[in-house]
Amino acid sequence: MNEFRLAFLRQLAADYQMHDQLATDRAERYLNITPDTGPFLALLLQAVHARNILEIGTSTGYSTIWLADASLATNGHVTTLEIRADRVALARANFEQAGLSARITQVHAPVGVWLDTDIPNPFDLVFLDANRAQYVALWPRLLLLVRPGGLLVVDNAVSHQQELQAFFALVKATPGVESVVVPIGKGELLVWKALETVPAG
């Protein structure tokens, strides 16, 4: 990552951390990934040579910038989903300032609605950082989103472990996937989909 983009991300992280500390309404907090999670995601993306990348939960676009910058090394592209119009606009401005707009497609839609559309190709890497209460219901379709040999990364696997217990159990019970929790940032659940096709549901 070049120094300009790295400095921009440092400033975003500082500004948004301050915003979240001052916000009294949790719904108004940005809840971005931690600064040490960004390089971790970038490394994972390059390790699996991900070209088709999906992020569910854009927020300010902080994590998206890490993913999009890493995708330069793989000639990849990031599709990012966000339900809130104000966050879509904020992220768009950040992408433009970071010089990465051409690497990112923004989708303004609820994840459940978008998943019901005709998604042409599975993704090499999916980063999930959205409404955790939906994860169990979404799991069969999430699994179909990931190509065989691809990776699903789920944020908040340590910070909100109790909320995710049912989802963790569902992942563990699914044949053809391997998973591990990495204690970096808020905790990242890594789910690797085996090279064989895994039946969903």
Short mmCIF file of C-alpha atoms in Angstrom, two decimals:
data_model
loop_
_atom_site.label_atom_id
_atom_site.label_comp_id
_atom_site.label_asym_id
_atom_site.label_seq_id
_atom_site.Cartn_x
_atom_site.Cartn_y
_atom_site.Cartn_z
CA MET A 1 0.00 0.00 0.00
CA ASN A 2 1.36 3.42 -0.90
CA GLU A 3 2.03 5.98 1.82
CA PHE A 4 -0.77 8.32 0.76
CA ARG A 5 -3.43 5.61 1.10
CA LEU A 6 -1.94 4.32 4.34
CA ALA A 7 -1.98 7.82 5.84
CA PHE A 8 -5.58 8.26 4.68
CA LEU A 9 -6.58 5.03 6.42
CA ARG A 10 -4.82 6.06 9.61
CA GLN A 11 -6.78 9.30 9.60
CA LEU A 12 -10.07 7.53 8.93
CA ALA A 13 -9.40 5.08 11.77
CA ALA A 14 -8.68 7.91 14.21
CA ASP A 15 -11.65 10.01 13.12
CA TYR A 16 -14.13 7.15 13.19
CA GLN A 17 -12.90 5.83 16.53
CA MET A 18 -13.49 9.28 18.01
CA HIS A 19 -16.93 9.40 16.37
CA ASP A 20 -17.90 6.05 17.91
CA GLN A 21 -16.69 7.08 21.35
CA LEU A 22 -18.88 10.18 21.24
CA ALA A 23 -21.97 8.56 19.70
CA THR A 24 -24.60 7.82 22.35
CA ASP A 25 -26.80 5.86 19.95
CA ARG A 26 -25.21 2.55 18.92
CA ALA A 27 -27.01 2.71 15.57
CA GLU A 28 -25.02 5.82 14.73
CA ARG A 29 -21.64 4.23 15.40
CA TYR A 30 -19.58 3.18 12.41
CA LEU A 31 -18.13 0.05 14.05
CA ASN A 32 -15.28 -0.37 11.58
CA ILE A 33 -12.74 -3.16 11.75
CA THR A 34 -9.68 -2.46 13.88
CA PRO A 35 -6.53 -1.07 12.21
CA ASP A 36 -4.68 -4.39 12.66
CA THR A 37 -7.49 -6.31 10.95
CA GLY A 38 -7.01 -4.40 7.68
CA PRO A 39 -3.54 -5.79 6.87
CA PHE A 40 -4.76 -9.25 7.92
CA LEU A 41 -7.62 -9.12 5.40
CA ALA A 42 -5.23 -7.84 2.74
CA LEU A 43 -2.88 -10.76 3.39
CA LEU A 44 -5.70 -13.31 3.22
CA LEU A 45 -6.94 -11.85 -0.05
CA GLN A 46 -3.55 -12.13 -1.65
CA ALA A 47 -2.89 -15.58 -0.17
CA VAL A 48 -5.96 -17.05 -1.89
CA HIS A 49 -5.30 -14.85 -4.95
CA ALA A 50 -8.85 -13.52 -4.70
CA ARG A 51 -10.08 -11.62 -7.74
CA ASN A 52 -13.83 -11.70 -7.13
CA ILE A 53 -14.35 -10.27 -3.64
CA LEU A 54 -17.54 -9.58 -1.70
CA GLU A 55 -17.99 -7.49 1.42
CA ILE A 56 -21.30 -7.58 3.29
CA GLY A 57 -21.51 -4.45 5.42
CA THR A 58 -19.69 -1.44 3.96
CA SER A 59 -20.24 1.13 6.74
CA THR A 60 -17.71 3.91 6.03
CA GLY A 61 -15.74 1.88 3.50
CA TYR A 62 -12.69 1.60 5.77
CA SER A 63 -12.41 -2.18 5.41
CA THR A 64 -13.37 -1.94 1.73
CA ILE A 65 -10.33 0.23 1.05
CA TRP A 66 -8.06 -2.40 2.59
CA LEU A 67 -9.65 -5.07 0.39
CA ALA A 68 -9.63 -2.96 -2.78
CA ASP A 69 -6.00 -1.95 -2.33
CA ALA A 70 -4.99 -5.59 -1.87
CA SER A 71 -6.99 -6.50 -4.99
CA LEU A 72 -4.56 -4.42 -7.06
CA ALA A 73 -2.07 -7.28 -6.64
CA THR A 74 -4.56 -9.85 -8.00
CA ASN A 75 -6.28 -7.65 -10.59
CA GLY A 76 -9.40 -8.13 -8.52
CA HIS A 77 -12.62 -6.25 -7.85
CA VAL A 78 -14.66 -5.70 -4.68
CA THR A 79 -18.45 -5.70 -4.49
CA THR A 80 -19.67 -4.20 -1.23
CA LEU A 81 -23.21 -4.21 0.19
CA GLU A 82 -24.69 -1.61 2.50
CA ILE A 83 -28.29 -1.02 3.58
CA ARG A 84 -28.00 2.61 4.75
CA ALA A 85 -28.00 5.36 2.14
CA ASP A 86 -25.95 7.75 4.29
CA ARG A 87 -23.22 5.14 4.71
CA VAL A 88 -23.22 4.40 0.98
CA ALA A 89 -22.61 8.09 0.27
CA LEU A 90 -19.91 8.38 2.94
CA ALA A 91 -18.11 5.30 1.66
CA ARG A 92 -18.31 6.53 -1.95
CA ALA A 93 -16.54 9.76 -0.97
CA ASN A 94 -13.86 7.76 0.84
CA PHE A 95 -13.32 5.49 -2.16
CA GLU A 96 -12.87 8.50 -4.41
CA GLN A 97 -10.39 10.11 -2.05
CA ALA A 98 -8.45 6.85 -1.78
CA GLY A 99 -8.34 6.58 -5.58
CA LEU A 100 -9.99 3.15 -5.61
CA SER A 101 -13.47 3.81 -7.02
CA ALA A 102 -12.71 1.82 -10.18
CA ARG A 103 -11.99 -1.27 -8.08
CA ILE A 104 -15.24 -1.15 -6.12
CA THR A 105 -18.90 -1.73 -6.96
CA GLN A 106 -21.31 -0.46 -4.33
CA VAL A 107 -24.68 -2.13 -3.83
CA HIS A 108 -27.32 -0.32 -1.80
CA ALA A 109 -29.64 -3.12 -0.69
CA PRO A 110 -30.47 -5.40 2.25
CA VAL A 111 -28.31 -8.50 2.08
CA GLY A 112 -31.31 -10.85 2.07
CA VAL A 113 -32.84 -9.08 -0.93
CA TRP A 114 -29.55 -9.02 -2.83
CA LEU A 115 -28.93 -12.72 -2.16
CA ASP A 116 -32.27 -13.50 -3.79
CA THR A 117 -31.07 -11.96 -7.07
CA ASP A 118 -29.24 -13.87 -9.78
CA ILE A 119 -25.59 -13.72 -8.68
CA PRO A 120 -23.62 -14.99 -11.68
CA ASN A 121 -20.35 -16.16 -10.14
CA PRO A 122 -19.25 -17.31 -6.70
CA PHE A 123 -16.66 -15.25 -4.84
CA ASP A 124 -13.08 -16.09 -3.98
CA LEU A 125 -13.30 -14.20 -0.69
CA VAL A 126 -16.34 -13.00 1.26
CA PHE A 127 -15.98 -10.66 4.24
CA LEU A 128 -19.04 -10.65 6.48
CA ASP A 129 -19.52 -7.75 8.89
CA ALA A 130 -23.24 -7.04 9.10
CA ASN A 131 -26.29 -7.80 11.26
CA ARG A 132 -25.17 -10.86 13.24
CA ALA A 133 -28.77 -11.85 14.02
CA GLN A 134 -29.20 -12.75 10.33
CA TYR A 135 -26.19 -15.05 9.96
CA VAL A 136 -27.87 -18.35 10.84
CA ALA A 137 -30.72 -17.80 8.38
CA LEU A 138 -28.31 -16.62 5.69
CA TRP A 139 -25.81 -19.46 6.08
CA PRO A 140 -27.00 -21.76 3.23
CA ARG A 141 -26.88 -18.85 0.76
CA LEU A 142 -23.61 -17.50 2.18
CA LEU A 143 -22.02 -20.88 1.59
CA LEU A 144 -23.15 -20.86 -2.03
CA LEU A 145 -21.52 -17.45 -2.48
CA VAL A 146 -18.06 -18.88 -1.82
CA ARG A 147 -16.33 -20.80 -4.56
CA PRO A 148 -14.84 -24.21 -3.73
CA GLY A 149 -11.41 -23.43 -2.30
CA GLY A 150 -12.58 -19.94 -1.33
CA LEU A 151 -12.72 -18.23 2.02
CA LEU A 152 -15.42 -16.64 4.17
CA VAL A 153 -14.18 -14.25 6.87
CA VAL A 154 -16.57 -13.23 9.65
CA ASP A 155 -15.79 -10.25 11.90
CA ASN A 156 -16.52 -9.97 15.65
CA ALA A 157 -15.85 -13.66 16.29
CA VAL A 158 -14.28 -12.86 19.68
CA SER A 159 -15.89 -9.53 20.66
CA HIS A 160 -19.40 -10.92 20.10
CA GLN A 161 -18.73 -14.61 20.60
CA GLN A 162 -21.90 -15.22 22.61
CA GLU A 163 -24.10 -13.74 19.88
CA LEU A 164 -22.49 -16.01 17.30
CA GLN A 165 -22.65 -19.33 19.15
CA ALA A 166 -25.52 -20.70 17.06
CA PHE A 167 -23.77 -19.61 13.87
CA PHE A 168 -20.47 -21.19 14.97
CA ALA A 169 -22.30 -24.45 15.69
CA LEU A 170 -23.96 -24.39 12.28
CA VAL A 171 -20.63 -23.85 10.55
CA LYS A 172 -19.02 -26.69 12.54
CA ALA A 173 -21.87 -29.03 11.61
CA THR A 174 -21.61 -28.31 7.89
CA PRO A 175 -19.69 -30.94 5.93
CA GLY A 176 -16.97 -29.81 3.55
CA VAL A 177 -15.85 -26.69 5.42
CA GLU A 178 -12.98 -26.03 7.81
CA SER A 179 -13.05 -23.15 10.26
CA VAL A 180 -10.82 -21.44 12.81
CA VAL A 181 -11.06 -18.27 14.91
CA VAL A 182 -8.07 -15.95 14.69
CA PRO A 183 -7.76 -13.61 17.71
CA ILE A 184 -6.83 -10.47 15.82
CA GLY A 185 -8.79 -7.24 16.21
CA LYS A 186 -12.34 -8.15 17.25
CA GLY A 187 -11.70 -11.76 16.21
CA GLU A 188 -12.01 -13.22 12.73
CA LEU A 189 -13.73 -16.51 11.95
CA LEU A 190 -12.12 -18.04 8.86
CA VAL A 191 -14.27 -20.56 7.00
CA TRP A 192 -12.57 -22.43 4.14
CA LYS A 193 -14.83 -24.18 1.64
CA ALA A 194 -13.40 -27.46 0.44
CA LEU A 195 -12.59 -27.94 -3.22
CA GLU A 196 -15.52 -30.36 -3.58
CA THR A 197 -18.94 -28.82 -4.04
CA VAL A 198 -20.65 -28.49 -0.65
CA PRO A 199 -24.43 -28.98 -0.54
CA ALA A 200 -26.22 -26.10 1.17
CA GLY A 201 -29.07 -26.44 3.59
#
